[in-house]
Amino acid sequence: MTAHSTLAFTLYPYARSADQDRTTPAHHKVIVVGGGPVGLAMALDLGLRGVPVLVLDDNEGVGEGSRAICFSKRCLEICDRLGAAGPMMDKGVVWNVGKVFHDDRLLYEFNLLPEGGHAFPAFINLQQPYFEKYLHDAILAAQAKGAPIEMRGGNRVTQVTPDATGATLEIDTRDGSYTLRTDWLIACDGARSPLRGMLGLGFDGRVFEDNFLIADVRMKADFPTERWFWFEPHFKSGASALLHKQPDDVWRIDFQLGWDIDRKAELDPAKIRARVDAMLGPDVSYDLVWTSIYTFQCRRMDRFRHGRVLFAGDAAHQVSPFGARGANSGLQDVDNLGWKLAAVMAGQAPDSLLDTYEVERIHGADENILNSTRATDFITPKSPVSKMFRNAVLDLAATQPFARTIVNSGRLSVPCTYDGSALNGPDSDQMPPRSRPGSVCPDAPTPEGWLLNRLSTGFTLLTINADAPETLTAHGQTIPRLALTTTPELTARYLGSANGAVYLIRPDHHVAARWETYDEAAVTKALARALGKDA
Amino acid sequence: MLITTPNLSRPDDSYARLIATHEGLSEAESHALNARLILILMNHIGDADVLAQAMELARKA
């Protein structure tokens, strides 16, 4: 993505700041570099916690192109906490069914079969510019209510000098350059992260020798709202192909082109149309909305934290698009980092709590890279023997259910469970594994609304058929109790075979610890641990 | 009775290991490895009827 390209939406036009007229650099608490999905969500999370945050972006809004289109349930739950999920759900396309083809035959279809009793579906499809715009709309709404968030478009960071207490930034604008000082710097500046480059930090991993062509087309077609994936399609438009619906009658079409291609020739609209025509048939009329050829790598930084500089989203880790694990994992980075940074800045937690951001999210990144790499290896086999096995799996998948569990056109993003995290406290073996310490709280209906909506912005003490005081005050936190009684969903998702349940839930809705009965000393100890005070 | 319903405890892990086992081998070496692997798995399965069903299924798929 080149800077200053055409914008889909102008959201934060350049405006001269008083900081540019100062003789000594203005001092900020937190500067976020990058106004993409991750940077916007980061600013929103911190701002809603009352942490003053300044976002710098070299553009003035959202770039063109659908780009990321698949947003996961967990991503929507996080956006809901940030006040941005409503318009995403209104605009987005919900889908559940996927079909897998080999050549000209349908091998099988799958249904994501969403479990009932959750506020959000497994996925929605939505063009990235809308996703970013809705996050920005939520920032405007938060600003109107006094959230200390400032956006500066047309501000390009050209130099960064980190030190023990923060960082000094040189910034270029159309009115010339100026200097800023910040206590904390969060780099959300994407896969090509200029900040990472300026700091000379590595970004190693595996390059996949393949090119993929995206052709987003607008058409009135009666294809169902399903994800269709072809291995070696009969229409020969690519070694694999994908068809997936987006809002506004736009369809994502993706063709695998191979490694040795003439990019310029392949981007010729006539050539793209020939590929699309072969796939859709001669009678379907459509407009090309956005086309792009991409290659990808699976890689991450060794460390996401470098003192007072923290990396999040694609700047820290990059995956292939198969599995929708890019933007969705970036939002989980935000979810993890926001409350920790706020707690450290407020003096409620030791600085080392931020090291657990790195540990937990590297765990997530490695899981995403593993899944994404395996999907890519299945879709684009790297050796004749690998291709032979791949096609053997496909041949069997048409009739043999076991082989379908091996077919891999992308293992779709599910939230990471922080098993083994130092922040996790006691577990109860009477309760379901899905809500063990480290996992994301499963949503559930309650008489007063969705469970996740009823959790506090800080820690929450959730009790089910168990006594506890209405609030617990310890370690600088005032923790409200959410008292619930049994429902079928709560029993299945939280209680298991226990008579009662007491859950300590982190601000990012991950379970910190759980017990069958309330014990103030035990909960206080687990709270200290979840705040990183136990090290 | 041959099991044809999903039975792999970690399908992605096991498939990735299978492909990795072949890494760096020539085509002839891969064929030989596959032959050894099938014989090892045959011995593990043991039951002649089950093996016959598996061979028939592989032949007609």
Coordinates of C-alpha atoms in Angstrom, one line a residue:
Chain A
M1 CA 0.0 0.0 0.0
T2 CA 1.6 3.2 -1.1
A3 CA 1.2 6.3 1.0
H4 CA -1.2 9.0 -0.2
S5 CA -3.0 6.7 -2.5
T6 CA -6.6 7.2 -3.3
L7 CA -8.8 7.1 -0.2
A8 CA -12.1 5.2 0.2
F9 CA -13.0 7.6 3.1
T10 CA -11.3 10.7 4.2
L11 CA -11.7 10.5 8.0
Y12 CA -9.0 12.6 9.7
P13 CA -7.8 15.3 7.3
Y14 CA -4.5 17.0 8.1
A15 CA -5.0 20.0 10.4
R16 CA -2.1 22.0 11.9
S17 CA -1.6 21.2 15.6
A18 CA -0.4 23.7 18.2
D19 CA 2.3 21.1 18.9
Q20 CA 3.9 22.1 15.6
D21 CA 4.5 25.7 16.8
R22 CA 6.2 24.7 20.1
T23 CA 9.9 25.3 20.6
T24 CA 10.2 22.3 22.9
P25 CA 8.6 19.0 21.9
A26 CA 5.0 18.5 23.3
H27 CA 4.8 15.5 25.6
H28 CA 2.1 12.8 25.1
K29 CA 1.2 9.8 27.3
V30 CA 0.6 7.3 24.4
I31 CA 1.2 7.7 20.7
V32 CA -0.2 5.1 18.3
V33 CA 1.4 5.1 14.9
G34 CA -1.0 3.8 12.2
G35 CA -4.7 4.5 11.7
G36 CA -5.7 1.1 10.3
P37 CA -8.0 -1.4 12.0
V38 CA -5.5 -2.2 14.8
G39 CA -4.4 1.4 15.4
L40 CA -8.0 2.7 15.5
A41 CA -9.1 0.0 17.9
M42 CA -6.0 0.5 20.1
A43 CA -6.8 4.2 20.4
L44 CA -10.4 3.5 21.1
D45 CA -9.6 0.9 23.8
L46 CA -7.2 3.2 25.6
G47 CA -9.4 6.3 25.2
L48 CA -12.4 4.5 26.6
R49 CA -10.2 3.6 29.6
G50 CA -9.5 7.3 30.0
V51 CA -5.9 7.0 28.8
P52 CA -4.9 10.0 26.6
V53 CA -3.8 8.7 23.2
L54 CA -2.7 10.4 20.0
V55 CA -2.9 8.6 16.7
L56 CA -0.5 9.5 13.9
D57 CA -1.1 8.4 10.3
D58 CA 0.6 9.4 7.1
N59 CA -2.7 9.2 5.2
E60 CA -5.9 11.1 6.0
G61 CA -8.3 8.2 6.0
V62 CA -9.0 4.7 4.8
G63 CA -7.3 3.4 1.7
E64 CA -9.2 1.9 -1.2
G65 CA -9.7 -1.8 -1.7
S66 CA -11.7 -4.4 0.1
R67 CA -8.6 -6.1 1.5
A68 CA -9.5 -8.0 4.7
I69 CA -13.1 -9.1 4.4
C70 CA -13.7 -11.8 7.0
F71 CA -14.3 -10.7 10.6
S72 CA -14.6 -13.3 13.3
K73 CA -17.0 -13.7 16.2
R74 CA -14.2 -12.8 18.7
C75 CA -13.3 -9.7 16.7
L76 CA -16.9 -8.6 16.7
E77 CA -17.2 -9.2 20.4
I78 CA -14.1 -6.9 20.9
C79 CA -15.6 -4.3 18.6
D80 CA -18.8 -4.5 20.6
R81 CA -16.9 -3.7 23.8
L82 CA -15.5 -0.8 21.9
G83 CA -18.9 0.4 20.7
A84 CA -18.4 -0.3 17.0
A85 CA -20.1 -3.7 16.3
G86 CA -23.6 -2.4 15.6
P87 CA -23.0 -0.9 12.2
M88 CA -20.7 -3.8 11.3
M89 CA -23.5 -6.2 11.9
D90 CA -26.0 -4.0 10.1
K91 CA -23.7 -3.8 7.0
G92 CA -21.9 -7.1 7.1
V93 CA -23.0 -10.3 5.4
V94 CA -23.4 -13.3 7.7
W95 CA -22.4 -16.7 6.2
N96 CA -22.3 -20.2 7.6
V97 CA -22.0 -22.6 4.7
G98 CA -18.8 -23.4 2.8
K99 CA -18.4 -25.7 -0.3
V100 CA -15.2 -27.3 -1.4
F101 CA -14.8 -28.3 -5.0
H102 CA -12.0 -30.3 -6.8
D103 CA -11.9 -29.8 -10.5
D104 CA -15.6 -29.9 -11.5
R105 CA -17.0 -31.8 -8.6
L106 CA -18.4 -30.8 -5.3
L107 CA -16.4 -32.8 -2.7
Y108 CA -18.5 -31.7 0.3
E109 CA -20.0 -28.8 2.1
F110 CA -19.6 -27.7 5.7
N111 CA -21.7 -25.6 8.0
L112 CA -20.0 -23.5 10.7
L113 CA -23.1 -24.5 12.6
P114 CA -23.0 -21.7 15.1
E115 CA -23.9 -22.8 18.5
G116 CA -27.1 -21.0 19.7
G117 CA -27.0 -18.4 22.5
H118 CA -24.3 -16.1 21.3
A119 CA -24.7 -12.4 20.4
F120 CA -22.5 -12.7 17.3
P121 CA -22.2 -15.1 14.4
A122 CA -19.1 -17.1 13.6
F123 CA -18.1 -14.6 10.8
I124 CA -19.3 -11.7 8.8
N125 CA -17.9 -10.5 5.6
L126 CA -17.4 -6.8 5.3
Q127 CA -14.9 -4.7 3.2
Q128 CA -12.1 -3.4 5.3
P129 CA -12.8 0.3 4.6
Y130 CA -16.2 -0.1 6.2
F131 CA -14.6 -1.9 9.2
E132 CA -12.2 1.0 9.7
K133 CA -14.9 3.7 9.2
Y134 CA -17.1 2.2 11.8
L135 CA -14.2 2.1 14.3
H136 CA -13.5 5.7 13.5
D137 CA -17.2 6.5 13.9
A138 CA -16.9 4.9 17.4
I139 CA -13.9 7.1 18.1
L140 CA -15.9 10.2 17.1
A141 CA -18.7 9.1 19.5
A142 CA -16.2 8.4 22.3
Q143 CA -14.5 11.8 21.7
A144 CA -18.0 13.5 22.0
K145 CA -18.3 11.9 25.4
G146 CA -14.9 13.1 26.5
A147 CA -12.6 10.2 25.6
P148 CA -9.1 11.7 25.3
I149 CA -8.4 10.5 21.7
E150 CA -6.7 12.7 19.1
M151 CA -6.2 11.8 15.5
R152 CA -3.6 13.5 13.3
G153 CA -3.7 12.6 9.6
G154 CA -1.0 13.7 7.2
N155 CA 1.6 13.0 9.9
R156 CA 4.4 10.7 8.9
V157 CA 6.9 9.5 11.4
T158 CA 10.4 9.8 9.9
Q159 CA 12.6 9.0 12.9
V160 CA 12.1 7.3 16.3
T161 CA 14.6 7.4 19.2
P162 CA 13.5 5.2 22.1
D163 CA 14.9 5.5 25.6
A164 CA 14.2 4.2 29.1
T165 CA 11.2 6.5 29.7
G166 CA 9.6 6.7 26.3
A167 CA 10.5 7.8 22.8
T168 CA 11.1 10.9 20.7
L169 CA 9.5 11.1 17.3
E170 CA 10.4 13.2 14.3
I171 CA 7.3 13.8 12.2
D172 CA 6.9 15.1 8.7
T173 CA 3.8 17.1 7.5
R174 CA 3.0 19.3 4.6
D175 CA 3.8 22.3 6.9
G176 CA 7.2 20.9 7.7
S177 CA 8.6 18.7 10.4
Y178 CA 8.2 18.7 14.2
T179 CA 9.2 16.7 17.2
L180 CA 7.0 14.9 19.8
R181 CA 7.8 13.1 23.0
T182 CA 5.8 10.2 24.3
D183 CA 5.9 7.9 27.4
W184 CA 4.6 4.9 25.4
L185 CA 4.7 4.2 21.6
I186 CA 2.5 1.6 20.0
A187 CA 3.4 0.6 16.5
C188 CA 0.3 -0.4 14.5
D189 CA 1.8 0.6 11.2
G190 CA 1.2 -2.6 9.2
A191 CA 3.2 -5.5 7.7
R192 CA 5.8 -3.1 6.2
S193 CA 6.0 -1.3 9.5
P194 CA 8.3 1.7 9.0
L195 CA 8.8 2.0 12.7
R196 CA 10.1 -1.6 12.8
G197 CA 12.5 -0.7 10.0
M198 CA 13.7 2.5 11.8
L199 CA 14.4 0.5 14.9
G200 CA 16.4 -2.0 12.9
L201 CA 14.3 -4.9 14.2
G202 CA 14.0 -8.2 12.3
F203 CA 10.9 -9.7 10.8
D204 CA 11.8 -13.3 9.8
G205 CA 9.7 -16.1 8.5
R206 CA 8.7 -18.1 5.5
V207 CA 8.1 -16.6 2.1
F208 CA 5.5 -18.4 0.0
E209 CA 6.4 -18.5 -3.6
D210 CA 3.0 -17.9 -5.1
N211 CA 1.0 -15.0 -6.4
F212 CA -2.7 -14.6 -5.8
L213 CA -5.0 -12.4 -7.8
I214 CA -7.9 -10.7 -6.1
A215 CA -10.7 -9.6 -8.4
D216 CA -13.6 -8.0 -6.4
V217 CA -16.5 -7.8 -8.8
R218 CA -19.9 -6.2 -8.4
M219 CA -22.7 -8.2 -9.9
K220 CA -26.3 -9.1 -9.5
A221 CA -26.0 -12.8 -9.2
D222 CA -27.9 -15.5 -7.4
F223 CA -25.0 -17.4 -6.0
P224 CA -25.8 -18.2 -2.4
T225 CA -24.1 -16.4 0.5
E226 CA -21.5 -19.2 0.9
R227 CA -17.8 -19.6 0.8
W228 CA -16.9 -21.6 -2.4
F229 CA -13.3 -22.9 -2.7
W230 CA -12.0 -24.8 -5.7
F231 CA -8.8 -26.9 -5.8
E232 CA -7.6 -27.2 -9.4
P233 CA -10.8 -25.7 -10.8
H234 CA -12.1 -27.0 -14.1
F235 CA -12.4 -23.4 -15.5
K236 CA -8.5 -23.2 -15.2
S237 CA -8.5 -19.6 -14.0
G238 CA -6.0 -20.5 -11.3
A239 CA -4.5 -23.4 -9.4
S240 CA -7.1 -22.7 -6.8
A241 CA -10.0 -20.2 -6.7
L242 CA -12.3 -18.7 -4.1
L243 CA -15.7 -17.0 -4.3
H244 CA -17.1 -15.2 -1.3
K245 CA -19.8 -12.6 -0.9
Q246 CA -19.4 -9.1 0.5
P247 CA -22.0 -6.3 1.1
D248 CA -23.0 -4.0 -1.8
D249 CA -23.4 -6.9 -4.3
V250 CA -19.6 -7.3 -4.3
W251 CA -18.0 -10.7 -4.5
R252 CA -14.4 -11.6 -3.6
I253 CA -12.8 -13.8 -6.3
D254 CA -9.3 -15.0 -5.6
F255 CA -7.2 -16.9 -8.1
Q256 CA -3.9 -18.6 -7.3
L257 CA -1.5 -17.7 -10.2
G258 CA 1.8 -19.4 -9.4
W259 CA 5.2 -17.9 -8.8
D260 CA 6.7 -17.0 -12.2
I261 CA 4.2 -14.5 -13.6
D262 CA 4.3 -11.1 -15.3
R263 CA 2.5 -9.0 -12.7
K264 CA 1.8 -6.1 -15.0
A265 CA 0.3 -8.3 -17.7
E266 CA -1.8 -10.2 -15.2
L267 CA -3.3 -7.0 -13.9
D268 CA -4.5 -6.1 -17.4
P269 CA -8.3 -5.8 -17.0
A270 CA -8.9 -7.8 -20.2
K271 CA -6.8 -10.7 -18.8
I272 CA -8.6 -10.5 -15.4
R273 CA -11.9 -10.6 -17.2
A274 CA -10.9 -13.6 -19.1
R275 CA -10.2 -15.5 -15.9
V276 CA -13.5 -14.3 -14.3
D277 CA -15.5 -15.1 -17.4
A278 CA -14.2 -18.6 -17.4
M279 CA -15.3 -19.0 -13.8
L280 CA -18.7 -17.4 -13.9
G281 CA -19.7 -18.3 -17.4
P282 CA -20.2 -16.0 -20.4
D283 CA -23.7 -14.7 -19.5
V284 CA -22.8 -13.0 -16.2
S285 CA -22.2 -9.3 -16.3
Y286 CA -20.2 -7.6 -13.7
D287 CA -17.9 -4.6 -12.9
L288 CA -14.4 -5.0 -11.6
V289 CA -14.4 -3.0 -8.3
W290 CA -10.9 -3.7 -7.1
T291 CA -8.0 -5.8 -8.3
S292 CA -4.7 -6.6 -6.8
I293 CA -2.0 -9.2 -6.9
Y294 CA -0.5 -10.3 -3.6
T295 CA 2.2 -12.5 -2.3
F296 CA 2.6 -13.3 1.4
Q297 CA 4.8 -14.5 4.1
C298 CA 4.2 -16.1 7.5
R299 CA 6.5 -14.4 10.0
R300 CA 6.7 -12.6 13.3
M301 CA 9.0 -10.4 15.3
D302 CA 11.1 -12.1 18.0
R303 CA 9.8 -9.7 20.6
F304 CA 6.6 -7.6 20.5
R305 CA 7.8 -5.4 23.3
H306 CA 11.0 -3.3 23.1
G307 CA 11.0 -1.3 26.4
R308 CA 8.5 1.5 25.9
V309 CA 7.8 0.6 22.3
L310 CA 5.1 -2.1 21.7
F311 CA 4.2 -3.7 18.3
A312 CA 0.7 -4.9 17.5
G313 CA -1.2 -6.3 14.5
D314 CA 0.6 -6.9 11.1
A315 CA 3.5 -4.8 12.3
A316 CA 4.3 -7.6 14.8
H317 CA 3.1 -10.7 12.9
Q318 CA 2.0 -11.6 9.4
V319 CA 0.1 -14.6 8.1
S320 CA -1.4 -15.8 4.8
P321 CA -5.0 -14.7 4.3
F322 CA -6.3 -18.3 4.5
G323 CA -8.1 -18.6 7.8
A324 CA -8.9 -14.9 8.3
R325 CA -6.2 -14.6 11.0
G326 CA -4.7 -11.2 10.1
A327 CA -7.0 -8.3 11.2
N328 CA -8.8 -10.7 13.6
S329 CA -5.6 -11.4 15.5
G330 CA -4.6 -7.7 15.5
L331 CA -7.8 -6.9 17.3
Q332 CA -7.0 -9.6 19.9
D333 CA -3.6 -7.9 20.3
V334 CA -5.5 -4.7 21.1
D335 CA -7.8 -6.5 23.5
N336 CA -4.8 -7.9 25.4
L337 CA -2.7 -4.7 25.4
G338 CA -5.2 -2.0 26.3
W339 CA -6.0 -3.0 29.9
K340 CA -2.5 -3.9 30.7
L341 CA -1.0 -0.6 29.5
A342 CA -3.7 1.3 31.3
A343 CA -3.1 -0.7 34.6
V344 CA 0.7 -0.1 34.3
M345 CA 0.3 3.6 33.6
A346 CA -2.1 4.0 36.6
G347 CA 0.5 2.3 38.9
Q348 CA -1.9 -0.6 39.6
A349 CA 0.4 -3.2 38.0
P350 CA 4.1 -3.6 37.6
D351 CA 5.8 -2.8 34.4
S352 CA 6.4 -6.6 33.9
L353 CA 2.6 -7.0 33.2
L354 CA 3.4 -5.7 29.7
D355 CA 5.9 -8.6 29.2
T356 CA 2.8 -10.9 29.4
Y357 CA 1.3 -9.0 26.4
E358 CA 4.2 -10.3 24.4
V359 CA 4.1 -13.8 25.9
E360 CA 0.3 -14.2 25.4
R361 CA 0.2 -12.7 22.0
I362 CA 3.3 -14.5 20.7
H363 CA 1.4 -17.6 21.7
G364 CA -1.5 -16.4 19.6
A365 CA 0.7 -15.4 16.7
D366 CA 2.5 -18.7 16.6
E367 CA -0.8 -20.6 16.6
N368 CA -2.0 -18.4 13.7
I369 CA 1.2 -18.8 11.8
L370 CA 1.1 -22.6 12.2
N371 CA -2.5 -22.8 11.0
S372 CA -2.0 -20.4 8.2
T373 CA 1.2 -22.1 7.0
R374 CA -0.5 -25.5 7.0
A375 CA -3.4 -24.2 5.0
T376 CA -1.1 -22.6 2.5
D377 CA 1.0 -25.8 2.2
F378 CA -2.2 -27.8 1.5
I379 CA -3.5 -25.2 -1.1
T380 CA -0.2 -24.8 -2.8
P381 CA 1.8 -28.1 -2.3
K382 CA 5.5 -27.5 -2.4
S383 CA 6.7 -30.8 -3.9
P384 CA 5.4 -33.5 -6.2
V385 CA 4.9 -35.9 -3.2
S386 CA 3.1 -33.2 -1.2
K387 CA 0.8 -32.6 -4.2
M388 CA 0.2 -36.4 -4.6
F389 CA -0.9 -36.7 -1.0
R390 CA -3.0 -33.5 -1.3
N391 CA -4.9 -34.9 -4.3
A392 CA -5.2 -38.3 -2.6
V393 CA -6.9 -36.5 0.3
L394 CA -9.2 -34.7 -2.1
D395 CA -10.1 -37.9 -4.0
L396 CA -11.1 -39.6 -0.7
A397 CA -12.9 -36.5 0.6
A398 CA -15.7 -36.9 -2.0
T399 CA -16.9 -40.1 -0.3
Q400 CA -14.9 -40.5 3.0
P401 CA -15.8 -38.2 5.9
F402 CA -12.4 -38.8 7.6
A403 CA -10.6 -37.3 4.7
R404 CA -12.6 -34.1 5.0
T405 CA -11.0 -33.4 8.3
I406 CA -7.6 -33.3 6.5
V407 CA -8.8 -31.0 3.6
N408 CA -7.5 -27.6 4.5
S409 CA -8.6 -24.5 2.6
G410 CA -8.0 -22.3 5.7
R411 CA -8.7 -23.2 9.4
L412 CA -10.9 -20.3 10.3
S413 CA -9.9 -17.9 13.1
V414 CA -10.9 -18.9 16.6
P415 CA -9.8 -17.0 19.7
C416 CA -6.5 -18.1 21.2
T417 CA -6.6 -19.6 24.7
Y418 CA -3.6 -18.5 26.8
D419 CA -2.9 -21.9 28.3
G420 CA 0.1 -21.8 30.6
S421 CA 0.1 -18.0 31.0
A422 CA 1.7 -16.7 34.2
L423 CA -1.5 -14.7 34.7
N424 CA -3.7 -17.7 35.0
G425 CA -4.9 -18.8 38.5
P426 CA -6.6 -21.8 39.9
D427 CA -8.9 -24.1 37.8
S428 CA -11.7 -26.4 38.8
D429 CA -11.8 -29.8 37.1
Q430 CA -15.6 -29.9 37.6
M431 CA -16.1 -27.1 35.1
P432 CA -16.0 -27.3 31.3
P433 CA -12.6 -27.1 29.6
R434 CA -13.8 -24.4 27.1
S435 CA -13.9 -21.8 29.9
R436 CA -10.7 -22.8 31.7
P437 CA -8.3 -20.1 32.8
G438 CA -6.7 -18.4 29.8
S439 CA -9.7 -18.9 27.5
V440 CA -12.1 -16.2 26.3
C441 CA -15.5 -16.2 28.1
P442 CA -18.1 -17.9 25.9
D443 CA -21.0 -15.6 25.5
A444 CA -24.4 -16.7 26.8
P445 CA -27.9 -15.2 27.0
T446 CA -28.9 -14.0 30.5
P447 CA -32.3 -12.5 31.5
E448 CA -30.8 -9.0 31.4
G449 CA -29.0 -9.4 28.1
W450 CA -25.9 -11.0 26.6
L451 CA -23.3 -12.1 29.2
L452 CA -20.4 -10.4 27.5
N453 CA -22.2 -7.1 27.5
R454 CA -22.7 -7.4 31.3
L455 CA -19.0 -7.8 32.1
S456 CA -17.3 -4.7 33.6
T457 CA -14.7 -2.7 31.6
G458 CA -12.3 -3.8 34.3
F459 CA -12.2 -7.1 36.2
T460 CA -15.5 -8.9 36.9
L461 CA -16.4 -11.5 39.5
L462 CA -19.0 -13.8 37.8
T463 CA -20.9 -16.0 40.2
I464 CA -23.3 -18.7 39.2
N465 CA -25.3 -20.2 42.1
A466 CA -22.7 -19.0 44.5
D467 CA -22.5 -16.4 47.2
A468 CA -20.0 -13.5 47.1
P469 CA -20.0 -9.8 48.2
E470 CA -21.4 -7.3 45.7
T471 CA -17.9 -5.8 45.2
L472 CA -14.4 -6.7 46.0
T473 CA -11.8 -4.0 46.5
A474 CA -8.2 -5.1 46.3
H475 CA -4.9 -4.2 44.5
G476 CA -6.3 -0.9 43.3
Q477 CA -9.3 -2.5 41.6
T478 CA -13.0 -2.3 42.6
I479 CA -14.4 -5.4 41.1
P480 CA -18.2 -5.7 40.7
R481 CA -19.9 -9.0 41.0
L482 CA -22.2 -10.3 38.3
A483 CA -24.5 -12.7 40.0
L484 CA -26.3 -15.2 37.8
T485 CA -28.3 -18.4 38.3
T486 CA -28.3 -21.5 36.2
T487 CA -29.5 -21.6 32.7
P488 CA -28.9 -24.4 30.2
E489 CA -26.2 -22.3 28.4
L490 CA -24.5 -21.2 31.7
T491 CA -24.4 -24.8 32.9
A492 CA -22.9 -26.1 29.6
R493 CA -20.4 -23.2 29.3
Y494 CA -19.4 -22.4 32.8
L495 CA -20.8 -24.7 35.5
G496 CA -20.3 -28.2 34.3
S497 CA -20.8 -30.6 37.1
A498 CA -20.0 -28.1 39.9
N499 CA -22.8 -26.9 42.2
G500 CA -21.7 -23.3 42.0
A501 CA -19.1 -21.3 40.1
V502 CA -17.0 -18.2 40.8
Y503 CA -15.1 -16.8 37.9
L504 CA -12.5 -14.0 38.0
I505 CA -12.7 -12.5 34.5
R506 CA -10.0 -10.1 33.1
P507 CA -10.9 -6.8 31.4
D508 CA -10.3 -8.5 28.0
H509 CA -12.9 -11.2 28.8
H510 CA -10.4 -13.9 29.3
V511 CA -10.9 -16.1 32.4
A512 CA -8.2 -15.5 35.0
A513 CA -9.3 -18.2 37.6
R514 CA -12.3 -20.1 38.8
W515 CA -13.5 -21.8 41.9
E516 CA -16.6 -23.6 43.1
T517 CA -17.1 -21.2 46.0
Y518 CA -16.0 -17.7 46.9
D519 CA -13.0 -17.3 49.1
E520 CA -11.8 -13.7 49.4
A521 CA -8.2 -14.6 50.0
A522 CA -8.1 -16.9 47.0
V523 CA -9.7 -14.4 44.7
T524 CA -7.4 -11.6 45.9
K525 CA -4.4 -13.8 45.3
A526 CA -5.6 -14.7 41.8
L527 CA -6.2 -11.0 41.1
A528 CA -2.7 -10.1 42.1
R529 CA -1.5 -12.9 39.8
A530 CA -3.6 -11.6 36.9
L531 CA -2.1 -8.2 37.4
G532 CA 1.4 -9.6 37.1
K533 CA 2.1 -9.0 40.8
D534 CA 2.9 -12.6 41.5
A535 CA 6.2 -12.9 39.6
Chain B
M1 CA -14.6 -53.2 10.3
L2 CA -12.7 -50.4 8.6
I3 CA -13.1 -47.0 10.3
T4 CA -14.0 -44.3 7.7
T5 CA -15.5 -41.8 10.0
P6 CA -13.1 -39.1 11.4
N7 CA -10.7 -40.9 13.8
L8 CA -7.5 -38.8 13.7
S9 CA -6.9 -37.1 17.1
R10 CA -5.0 -34.2 15.5
P11 CA -5.5 -34.3 11.7
D12 CA -3.6 -31.2 10.8
D13 CA -0.6 -32.2 13.0
S14 CA -0.4 -35.7 11.6
Y15 CA -0.8 -34.5 8.0
A16 CA 1.9 -31.9 8.4
R17 CA 4.2 -34.5 9.9
L18 CA 3.5 -36.8 7.0
I19 CA 4.5 -34.1 4.5
A20 CA 7.5 -33.1 6.5
T21 CA 8.7 -36.7 6.7
H22 CA 9.1 -36.6 2.9
E23 CA 11.0 -33.3 2.9
G24 CA 14.2 -33.4 0.9
L25 CA 13.6 -36.9 -0.6
S26 CA 13.7 -37.7 -4.3
E27 CA 10.6 -39.2 -5.9
A28 CA 12.0 -42.7 -5.7
E29 CA 13.0 -42.2 -2.1
S30 CA 9.5 -41.0 -1.3
H31 CA 7.9 -44.0 -3.0
A32 CA 10.1 -46.3 -0.9
L33 CA 9.3 -44.4 2.3
N34 CA 5.6 -44.7 1.5
A35 CA 5.9 -48.4 1.0
R36 CA 7.7 -48.8 4.3
L37 CA 5.1 -46.6 6.0
I38 CA 2.2 -48.6 4.6
L39 CA 3.8 -51.9 5.7
I40 CA 4.4 -50.5 9.3
L41 CA 0.8 -49.3 9.5
M42 CA -0.5 -52.7 8.1
N43 CA 1.3 -54.5 10.8
H44 CA -0.1 -52.1 13.4
I45 CA -3.7 -52.7 12.1
G46 CA -3.1 -56.5 11.9
D47 CA -6.6 -57.6 11.0
A48 CA -6.6 -59.1 7.5
D49 CA -10.2 -58.2 6.8
V50 CA -9.8 -54.6 7.7
L51 CA -6.7 -54.3 5.5
A52 CA -8.6 -55.9 2.6
Q53 CA -11.4 -53.3 3.0
A54 CA -8.8 -50.5 3.1
M55 CA -7.1 -51.7 0.0
E56 CA -10.4 -52.0 -1.9
L57 CA -11.4 -48.5 -0.8
A58 CA -8.1 -47.0 -1.9
R59 CA -8.3 -48.8 -5.3
K60 CA -11.8 -47.5 -6.1
A61 CA -11.6 -44.0 -4.8

